[in-house]
CSV table of C-alpha atoms in Angstrom, one decimal:
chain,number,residue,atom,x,y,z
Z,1,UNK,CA,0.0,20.9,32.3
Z,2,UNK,CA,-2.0,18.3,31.1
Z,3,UNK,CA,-5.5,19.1,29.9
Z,4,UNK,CA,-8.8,17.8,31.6
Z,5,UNK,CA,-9.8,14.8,30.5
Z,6,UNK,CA,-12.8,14.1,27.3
Z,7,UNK,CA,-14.6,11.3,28.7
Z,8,UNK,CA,-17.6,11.2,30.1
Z,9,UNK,CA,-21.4,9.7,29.4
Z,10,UNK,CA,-21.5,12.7,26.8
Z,11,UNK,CA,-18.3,11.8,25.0
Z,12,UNK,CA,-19.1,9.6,21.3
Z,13,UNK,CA,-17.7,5.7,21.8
Z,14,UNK,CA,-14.1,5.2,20.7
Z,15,UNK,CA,-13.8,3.2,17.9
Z,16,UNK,CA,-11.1,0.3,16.9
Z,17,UNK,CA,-9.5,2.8,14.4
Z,18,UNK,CA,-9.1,6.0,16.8
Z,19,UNK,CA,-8.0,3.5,19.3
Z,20,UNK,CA,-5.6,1.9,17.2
Z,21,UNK,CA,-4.6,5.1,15.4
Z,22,UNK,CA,-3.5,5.6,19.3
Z,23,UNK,CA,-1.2,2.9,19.9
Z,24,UNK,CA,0.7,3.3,15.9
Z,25,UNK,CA,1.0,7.4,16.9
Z,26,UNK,CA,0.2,8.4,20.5
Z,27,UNK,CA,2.1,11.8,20.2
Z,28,UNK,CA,0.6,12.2,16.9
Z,29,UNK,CA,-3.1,11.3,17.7
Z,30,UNK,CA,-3.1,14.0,20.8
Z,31,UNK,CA,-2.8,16.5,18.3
Z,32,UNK,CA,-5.1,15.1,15.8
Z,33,UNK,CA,-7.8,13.9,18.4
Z,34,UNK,CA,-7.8,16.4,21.0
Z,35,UNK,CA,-6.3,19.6,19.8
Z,36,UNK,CA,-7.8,19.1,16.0
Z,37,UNK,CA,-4.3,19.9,14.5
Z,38,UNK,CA,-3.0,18.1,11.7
Z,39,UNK,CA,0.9,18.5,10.6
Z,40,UNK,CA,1.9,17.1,7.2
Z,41,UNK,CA,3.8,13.5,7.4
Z,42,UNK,CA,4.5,11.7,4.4
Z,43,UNK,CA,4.8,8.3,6.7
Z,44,UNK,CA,3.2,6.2,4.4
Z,45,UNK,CA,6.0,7.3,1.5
Z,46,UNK,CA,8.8,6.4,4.1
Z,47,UNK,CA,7.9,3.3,5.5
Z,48,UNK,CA,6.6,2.1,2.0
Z,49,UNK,CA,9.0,2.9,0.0
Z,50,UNK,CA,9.7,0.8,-3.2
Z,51,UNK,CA,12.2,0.3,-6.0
Z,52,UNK,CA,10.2,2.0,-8.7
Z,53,UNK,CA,9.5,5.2,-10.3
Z,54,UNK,CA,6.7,6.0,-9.4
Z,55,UNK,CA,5.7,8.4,-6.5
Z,56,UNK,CA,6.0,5.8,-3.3
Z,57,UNK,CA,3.1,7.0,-2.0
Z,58,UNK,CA,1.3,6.2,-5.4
Z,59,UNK,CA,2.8,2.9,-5.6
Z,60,UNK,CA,1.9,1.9,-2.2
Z,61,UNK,CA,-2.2,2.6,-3.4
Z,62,UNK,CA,-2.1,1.1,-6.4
Z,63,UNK,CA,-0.7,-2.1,-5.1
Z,64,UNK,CA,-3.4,-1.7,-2.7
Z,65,UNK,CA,-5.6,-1.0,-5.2
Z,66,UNK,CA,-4.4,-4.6,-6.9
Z,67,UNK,CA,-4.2,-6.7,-4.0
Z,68,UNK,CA,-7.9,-5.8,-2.9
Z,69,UNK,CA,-9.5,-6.6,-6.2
Z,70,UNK,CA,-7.9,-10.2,-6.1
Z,71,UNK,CA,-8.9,-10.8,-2.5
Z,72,UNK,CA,-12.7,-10.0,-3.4
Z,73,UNK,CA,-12.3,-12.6,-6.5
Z,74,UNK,CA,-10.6,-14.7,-4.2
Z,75,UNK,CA,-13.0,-14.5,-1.1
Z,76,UNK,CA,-15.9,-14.7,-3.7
Z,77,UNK,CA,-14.7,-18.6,-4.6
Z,78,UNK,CA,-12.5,-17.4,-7.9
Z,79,UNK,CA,-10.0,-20.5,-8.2
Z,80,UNK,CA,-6.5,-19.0,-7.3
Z,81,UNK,CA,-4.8,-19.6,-10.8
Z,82,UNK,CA,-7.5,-17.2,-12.3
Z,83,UNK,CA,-6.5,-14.4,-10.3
Z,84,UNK,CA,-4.0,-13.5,-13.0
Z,85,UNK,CA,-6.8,-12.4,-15.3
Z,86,UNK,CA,-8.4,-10.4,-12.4
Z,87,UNK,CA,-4.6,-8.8,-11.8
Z,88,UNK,CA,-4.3,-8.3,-15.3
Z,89,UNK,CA,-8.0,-6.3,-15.4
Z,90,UNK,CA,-6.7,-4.3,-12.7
Z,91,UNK,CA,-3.4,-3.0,-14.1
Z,92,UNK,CA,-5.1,-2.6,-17.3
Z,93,UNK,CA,-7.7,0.0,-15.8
Z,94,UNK,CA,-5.1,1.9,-13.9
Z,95,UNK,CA,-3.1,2.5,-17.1
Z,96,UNK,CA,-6.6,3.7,-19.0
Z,97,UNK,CA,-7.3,6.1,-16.0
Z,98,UNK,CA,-3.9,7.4,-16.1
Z,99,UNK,CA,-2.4,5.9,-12.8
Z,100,UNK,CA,0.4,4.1,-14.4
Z,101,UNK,CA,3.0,5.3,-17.9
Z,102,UNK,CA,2.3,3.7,-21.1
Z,103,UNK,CA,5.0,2.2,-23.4
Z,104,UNK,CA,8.1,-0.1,-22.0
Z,105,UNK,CA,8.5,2.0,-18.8
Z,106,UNK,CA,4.3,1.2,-18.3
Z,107,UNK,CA,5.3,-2.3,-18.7
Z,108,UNK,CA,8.4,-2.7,-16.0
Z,109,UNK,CA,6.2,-0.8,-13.8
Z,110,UNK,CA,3.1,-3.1,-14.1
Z,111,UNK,CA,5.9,-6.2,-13.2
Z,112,UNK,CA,6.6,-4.3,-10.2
Z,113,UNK,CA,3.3,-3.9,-9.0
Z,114,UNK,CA,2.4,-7.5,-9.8
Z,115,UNK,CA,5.7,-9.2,-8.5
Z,116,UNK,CA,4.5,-10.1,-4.7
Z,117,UNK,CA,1.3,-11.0,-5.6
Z,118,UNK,CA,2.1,-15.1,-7.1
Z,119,UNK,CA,3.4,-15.9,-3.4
Z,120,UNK,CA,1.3,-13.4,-1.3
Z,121,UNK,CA,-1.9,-15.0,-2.8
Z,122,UNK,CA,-1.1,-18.6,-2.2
Z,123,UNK,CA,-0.6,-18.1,1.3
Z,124,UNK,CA,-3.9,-16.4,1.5
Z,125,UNK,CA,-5.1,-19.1,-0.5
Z,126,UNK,CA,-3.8,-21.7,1.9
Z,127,UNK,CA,-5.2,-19.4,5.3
Z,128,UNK,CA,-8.9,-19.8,3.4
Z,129,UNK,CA,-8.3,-23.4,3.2
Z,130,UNK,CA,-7.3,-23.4,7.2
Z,131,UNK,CA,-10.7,-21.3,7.9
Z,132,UNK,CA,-13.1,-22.2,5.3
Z,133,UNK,CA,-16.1,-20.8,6.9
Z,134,UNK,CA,-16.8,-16.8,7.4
Z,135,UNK,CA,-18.8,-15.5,9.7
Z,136,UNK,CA,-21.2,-12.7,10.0
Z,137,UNK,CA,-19.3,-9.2,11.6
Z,138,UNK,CA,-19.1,-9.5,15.5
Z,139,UNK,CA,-21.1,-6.0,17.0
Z,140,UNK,CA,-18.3,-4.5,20.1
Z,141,UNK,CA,-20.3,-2.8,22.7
Z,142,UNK,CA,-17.4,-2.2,25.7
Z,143,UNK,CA,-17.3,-0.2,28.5
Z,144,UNK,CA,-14.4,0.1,30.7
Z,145,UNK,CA,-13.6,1.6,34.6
Z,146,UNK,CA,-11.4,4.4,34.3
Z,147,UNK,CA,-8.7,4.8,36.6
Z,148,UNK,CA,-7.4,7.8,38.7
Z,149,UNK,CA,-10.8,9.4,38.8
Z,150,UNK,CA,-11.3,9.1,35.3
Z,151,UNK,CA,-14.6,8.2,33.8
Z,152,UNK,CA,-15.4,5.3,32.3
Z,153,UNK,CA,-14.9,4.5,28.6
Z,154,UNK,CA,-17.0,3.0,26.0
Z,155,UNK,CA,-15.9,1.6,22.5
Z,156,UNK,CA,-18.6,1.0,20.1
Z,157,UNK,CA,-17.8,-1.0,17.1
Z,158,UNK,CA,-17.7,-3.9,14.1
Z,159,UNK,CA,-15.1,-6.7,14.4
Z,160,UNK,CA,-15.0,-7.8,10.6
Z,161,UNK,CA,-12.6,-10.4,8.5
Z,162,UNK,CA,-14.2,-13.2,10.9
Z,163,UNK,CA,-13.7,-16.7,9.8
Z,164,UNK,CA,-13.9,-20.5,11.3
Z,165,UNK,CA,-12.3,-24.0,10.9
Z,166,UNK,CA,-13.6,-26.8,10.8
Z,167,UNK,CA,-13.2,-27.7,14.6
Z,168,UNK,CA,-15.1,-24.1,15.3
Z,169,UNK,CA,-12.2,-22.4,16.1
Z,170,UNK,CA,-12.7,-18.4,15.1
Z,171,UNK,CA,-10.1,-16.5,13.5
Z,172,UNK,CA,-9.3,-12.9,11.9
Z,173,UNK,CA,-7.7,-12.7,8.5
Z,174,UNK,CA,-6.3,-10.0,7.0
Z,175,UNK,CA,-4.5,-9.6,4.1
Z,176,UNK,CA,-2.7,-6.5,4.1
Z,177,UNK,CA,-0.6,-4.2,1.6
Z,178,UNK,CA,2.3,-3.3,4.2
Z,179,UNK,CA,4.9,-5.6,4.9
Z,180,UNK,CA,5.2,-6.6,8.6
Z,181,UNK,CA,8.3,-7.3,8.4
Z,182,UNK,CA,11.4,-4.9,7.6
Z,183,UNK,CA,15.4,-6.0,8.1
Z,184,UNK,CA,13.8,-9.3,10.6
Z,185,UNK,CA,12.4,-7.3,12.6
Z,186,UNK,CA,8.4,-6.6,13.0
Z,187,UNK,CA,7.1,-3.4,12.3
Z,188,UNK,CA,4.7,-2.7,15.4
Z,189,UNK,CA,3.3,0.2,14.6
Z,190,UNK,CA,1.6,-2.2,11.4
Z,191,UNK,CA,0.8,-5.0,13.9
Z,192,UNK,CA,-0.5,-2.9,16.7
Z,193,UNK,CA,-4.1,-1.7,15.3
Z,194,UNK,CA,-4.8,-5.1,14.3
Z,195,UNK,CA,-3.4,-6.0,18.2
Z,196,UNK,CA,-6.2,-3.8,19.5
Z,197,UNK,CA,-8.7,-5.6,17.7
Z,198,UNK,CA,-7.3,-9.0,19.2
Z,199,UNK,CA,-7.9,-7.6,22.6
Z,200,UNK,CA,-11.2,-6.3,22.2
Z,201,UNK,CA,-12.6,-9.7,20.5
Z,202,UNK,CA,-11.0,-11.2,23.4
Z,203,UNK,CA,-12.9,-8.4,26.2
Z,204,UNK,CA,-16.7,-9.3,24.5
Z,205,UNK,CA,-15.6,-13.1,25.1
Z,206,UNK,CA,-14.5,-14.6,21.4
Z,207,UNK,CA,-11.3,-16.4,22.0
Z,208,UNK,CA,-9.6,-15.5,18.5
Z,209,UNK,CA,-6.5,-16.3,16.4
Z,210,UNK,CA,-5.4,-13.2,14.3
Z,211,UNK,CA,-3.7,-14.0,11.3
Z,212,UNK,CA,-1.8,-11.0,9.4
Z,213,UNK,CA,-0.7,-12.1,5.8
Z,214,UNK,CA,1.4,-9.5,3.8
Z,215,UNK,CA,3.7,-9.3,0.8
Z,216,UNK,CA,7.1,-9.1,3.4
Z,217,UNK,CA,6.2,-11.4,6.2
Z,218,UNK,CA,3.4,-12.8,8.4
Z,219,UNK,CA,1.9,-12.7,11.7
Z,220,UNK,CA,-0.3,-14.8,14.1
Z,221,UNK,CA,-2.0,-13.6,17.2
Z,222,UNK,CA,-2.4,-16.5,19.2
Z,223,UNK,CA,-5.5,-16.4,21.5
Z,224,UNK,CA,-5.1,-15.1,25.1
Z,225,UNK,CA,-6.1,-15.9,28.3
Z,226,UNK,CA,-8.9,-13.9,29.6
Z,227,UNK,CA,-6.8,-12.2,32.8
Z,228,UNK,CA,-4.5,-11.2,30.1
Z,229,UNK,CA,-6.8,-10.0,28.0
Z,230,UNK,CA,-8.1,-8.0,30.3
Z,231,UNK,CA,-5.4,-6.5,31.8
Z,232,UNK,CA,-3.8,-5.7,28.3
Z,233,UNK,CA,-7.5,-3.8,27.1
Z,234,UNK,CA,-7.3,-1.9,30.8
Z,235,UNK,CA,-4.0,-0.9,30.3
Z,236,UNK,CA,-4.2,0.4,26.8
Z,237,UNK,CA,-7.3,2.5,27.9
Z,238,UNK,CA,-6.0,3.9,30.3
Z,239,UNK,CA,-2.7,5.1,28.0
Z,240,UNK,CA,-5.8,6.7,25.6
Z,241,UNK,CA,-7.3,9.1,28.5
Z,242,UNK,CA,-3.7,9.9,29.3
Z,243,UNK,CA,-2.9,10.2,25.8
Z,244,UNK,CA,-5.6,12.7,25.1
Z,245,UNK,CA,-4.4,14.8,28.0
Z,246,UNK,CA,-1.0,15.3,27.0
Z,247,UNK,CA,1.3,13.8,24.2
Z,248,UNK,CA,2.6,10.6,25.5
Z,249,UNK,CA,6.0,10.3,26.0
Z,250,UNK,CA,6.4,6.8,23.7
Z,251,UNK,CA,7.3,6.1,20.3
Z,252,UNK,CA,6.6,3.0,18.8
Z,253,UNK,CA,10.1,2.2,16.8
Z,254,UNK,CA,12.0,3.5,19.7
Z,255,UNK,CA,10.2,1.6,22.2
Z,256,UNK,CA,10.5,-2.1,20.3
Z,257,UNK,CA,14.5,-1.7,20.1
Z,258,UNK,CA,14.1,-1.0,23.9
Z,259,UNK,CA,12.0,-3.7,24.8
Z,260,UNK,CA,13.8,-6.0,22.6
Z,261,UNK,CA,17.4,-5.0,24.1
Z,262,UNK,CA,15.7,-5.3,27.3
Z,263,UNK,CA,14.6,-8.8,27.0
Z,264,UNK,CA,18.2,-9.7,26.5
Z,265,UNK,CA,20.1,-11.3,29.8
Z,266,UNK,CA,23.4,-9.3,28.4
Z,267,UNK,CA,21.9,-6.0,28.4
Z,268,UNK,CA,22.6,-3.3,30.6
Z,269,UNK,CA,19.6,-0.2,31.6
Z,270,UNK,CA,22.2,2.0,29.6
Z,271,UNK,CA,22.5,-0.4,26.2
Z,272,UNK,CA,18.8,-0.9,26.1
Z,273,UNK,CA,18.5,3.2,26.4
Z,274,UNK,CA,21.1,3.8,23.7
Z,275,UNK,CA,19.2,1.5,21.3
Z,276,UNK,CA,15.7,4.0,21.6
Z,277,UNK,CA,17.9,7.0,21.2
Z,278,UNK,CA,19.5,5.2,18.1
Z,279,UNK,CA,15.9,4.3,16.9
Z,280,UNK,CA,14.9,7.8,17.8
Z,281,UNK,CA,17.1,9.8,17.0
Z,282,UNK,CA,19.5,8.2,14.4
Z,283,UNK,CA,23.4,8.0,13.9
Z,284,UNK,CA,25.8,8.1,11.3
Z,285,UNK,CA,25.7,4.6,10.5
Z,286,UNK,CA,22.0,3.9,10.7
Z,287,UNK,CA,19.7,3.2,7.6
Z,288,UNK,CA,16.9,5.5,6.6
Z,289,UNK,CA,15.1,8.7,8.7
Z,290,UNK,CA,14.7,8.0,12.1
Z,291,UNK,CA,11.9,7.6,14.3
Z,292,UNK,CA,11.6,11.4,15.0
Z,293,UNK,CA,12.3,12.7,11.2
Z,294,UNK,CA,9.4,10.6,10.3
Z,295,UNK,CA,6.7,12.6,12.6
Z,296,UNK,CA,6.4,16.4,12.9
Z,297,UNK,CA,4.2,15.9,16.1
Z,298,UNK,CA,7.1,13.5,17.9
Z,299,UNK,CA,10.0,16.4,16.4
Z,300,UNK,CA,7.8,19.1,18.0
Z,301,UNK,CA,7.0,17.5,21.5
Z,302,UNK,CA,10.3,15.3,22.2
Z,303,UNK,CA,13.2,17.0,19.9
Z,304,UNK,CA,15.6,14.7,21.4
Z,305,UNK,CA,14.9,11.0,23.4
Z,306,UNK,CA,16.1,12.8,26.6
Z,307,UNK,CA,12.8,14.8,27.1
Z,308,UNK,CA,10.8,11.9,26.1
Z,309,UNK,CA,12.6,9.2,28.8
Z,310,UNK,CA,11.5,11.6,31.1
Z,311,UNK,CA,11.8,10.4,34.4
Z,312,UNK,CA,11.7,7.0,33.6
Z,313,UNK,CA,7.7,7.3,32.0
Z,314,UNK,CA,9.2,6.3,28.4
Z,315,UNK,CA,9.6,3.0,30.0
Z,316,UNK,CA,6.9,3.1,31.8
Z,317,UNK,CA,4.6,3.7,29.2
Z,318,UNK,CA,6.4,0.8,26.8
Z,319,UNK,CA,5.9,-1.6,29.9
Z,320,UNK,CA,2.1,-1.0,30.5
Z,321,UNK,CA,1.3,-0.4,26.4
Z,322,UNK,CA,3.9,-2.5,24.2
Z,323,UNK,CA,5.0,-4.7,26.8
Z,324,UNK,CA,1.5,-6.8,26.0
Z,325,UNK,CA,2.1,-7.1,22.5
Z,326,UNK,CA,6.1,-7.8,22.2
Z,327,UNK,CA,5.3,-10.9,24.0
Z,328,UNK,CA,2.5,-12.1,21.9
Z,329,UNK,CA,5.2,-11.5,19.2
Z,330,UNK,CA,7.6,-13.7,20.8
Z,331,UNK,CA,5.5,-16.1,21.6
Z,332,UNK,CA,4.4,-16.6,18.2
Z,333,UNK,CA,8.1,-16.3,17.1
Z,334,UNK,CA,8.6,-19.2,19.3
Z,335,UNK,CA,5.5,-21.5,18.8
């Protein structure tokens, strides 16, 4: 039985991060956001992982750690072939504090960390060039109908990383630790935060490119048209009242291998199913956890892909929430 629903004028605003923590986990964000229960993942370790050593979760923040302190030098003017002192600072201060080995192991590890950043910074380097100007952080003040009786919602915020061309075009740059793309295929539940604050730029009327930069692949959110936007930011608020109700039935891996089996002409209802039960629940022959073995919430709610697909609402549900985004995907694949 679902519970009764949490907005109302004395609910706080959402923000872009609880909304977005939405779309990455919705089974897992009911939990967190309504019931107040928090299960241990170690998500960031699995879809991080890297060929060192260390701990992957440790390596994952201290290459975070690395890449933000050259994107400050960088955003502050610092010519792009100094950035190799600032790296070197870096790695040199995690080693005094501990964070990385000394000696020859020390050393192959500090390659490690450092080995994406020649290329990743010379494509951020080249996206500064493309939007020279910043701009001052845009203030989000939305409020949206709700739907089947619900009330209406209001997301209260700060759209940062804003920058302009020279024609005036706006844009939002991010560079970002995570690869976006694993085996040529995107990683949605990376994209889709930054997807949710596409749409709500578009909602207080900026017309906005998005451009995601990271060490393994890149992304561009083209602007939208404002029906589309709409109808997207509508849709997606209307998954979060649901969402906080009752655990979702959709998962993010295991809906983008059905939407993408979908989309083919040669796919039947039942191939497209079988490739979000593979995503979802794995098979002898499939790489790394799956979808289900990475979330204690999804393992709990939908043990097995049958109780999520539901009566059809697993579909449903990637229609009306992914649907919007896997075709700004494709039509950035395409342009």
């Amino acid at each position: 039985t679902p519970l009764p629903t949490t907005s109302g004028p004395d609910q706080p605003p959402l923000t872009l991060k609880r909304l977005g923590d939405f779309l990455r986990h919705p089974v897992r964000e009911f939990f967190r956001q309504r019931l107040g229960v928090h299960f241990d993942n170690d998500e960031t370790v699995q879809e991080d992982e890297e060929p060192f050593a260390l701990d992957a979760l440790v390596n994952w923040k201290l290459q975070d750690q690395l890449i933000a302190a050259q994107r400050v030098a960088l955003d502050g003017g610092m010519p792009l072939d100094d950035l190799v002192q600032v790296r070197a600072e870096q790695l040199e201060r995690m080693t005094r504090r501990g964070d990385l080995p000394m000696g020859e192991f020390g050393v192959l590890v500090q390659e490690g960390l450092a080995e994406p950043m020649d290329a990743l910074f010379k494509l951020y380097e080249a996206e500064l060039r493309n939007w020279p100007r910043a701009l001052p952080h845009q203030s989000l003040d939305l409020l949206q109908p709700g739907v089947d009786g619900e009330d209406p919602v209001r997301l209260s915020d700060w759209l940062d990383h804003l920058r302009a061309n020279d024609q005036g075009d706006a844009c939002r740059l991010l560079l970002l630790s995570s690869g976006l793309v694993k085996d040529n295929t995107y990683r949605i539940d990376k994209i889709a935060p930054h997807w949710v604050a596409h749409l709500a730029a578009h909602r207080a009327g900026l017309s906005i490119t998005t451009r995601l930069v990271s060490k393994a692949g890149e992304v561009t959110l083209h602007p939208l048209a404002p029906d589309e936007a709409a109808a997207a930011w509508a849709a997606l608020v209307a998954g979060f009242q649901q969402g906080m109700r009752r655990p979702l039935p959709l998962a993010l891996q295991a809906g983008r291998d059905w939407l993408a089996k979908s989309s083919s002409t040669k796919a039947t209802q039942q191939s497209a199913r079988e490739a979000a039960r593979k995503a979802y629940e794995g098979d002898p022959y499939s790489k790394g956890r799956p979808e289900r073995d990475q979330s204690a919430e999804l393992a709990r709610a939908y043990p097995h892909l049958e109780g999520l697909w539901g009566d059809g609402e697993f579909a449903q549900w990637c229609d009306q929430l992914l649907a919007p985004l896997w075709r700004a995907l494709h039509r950035e694949a395409q342009a």
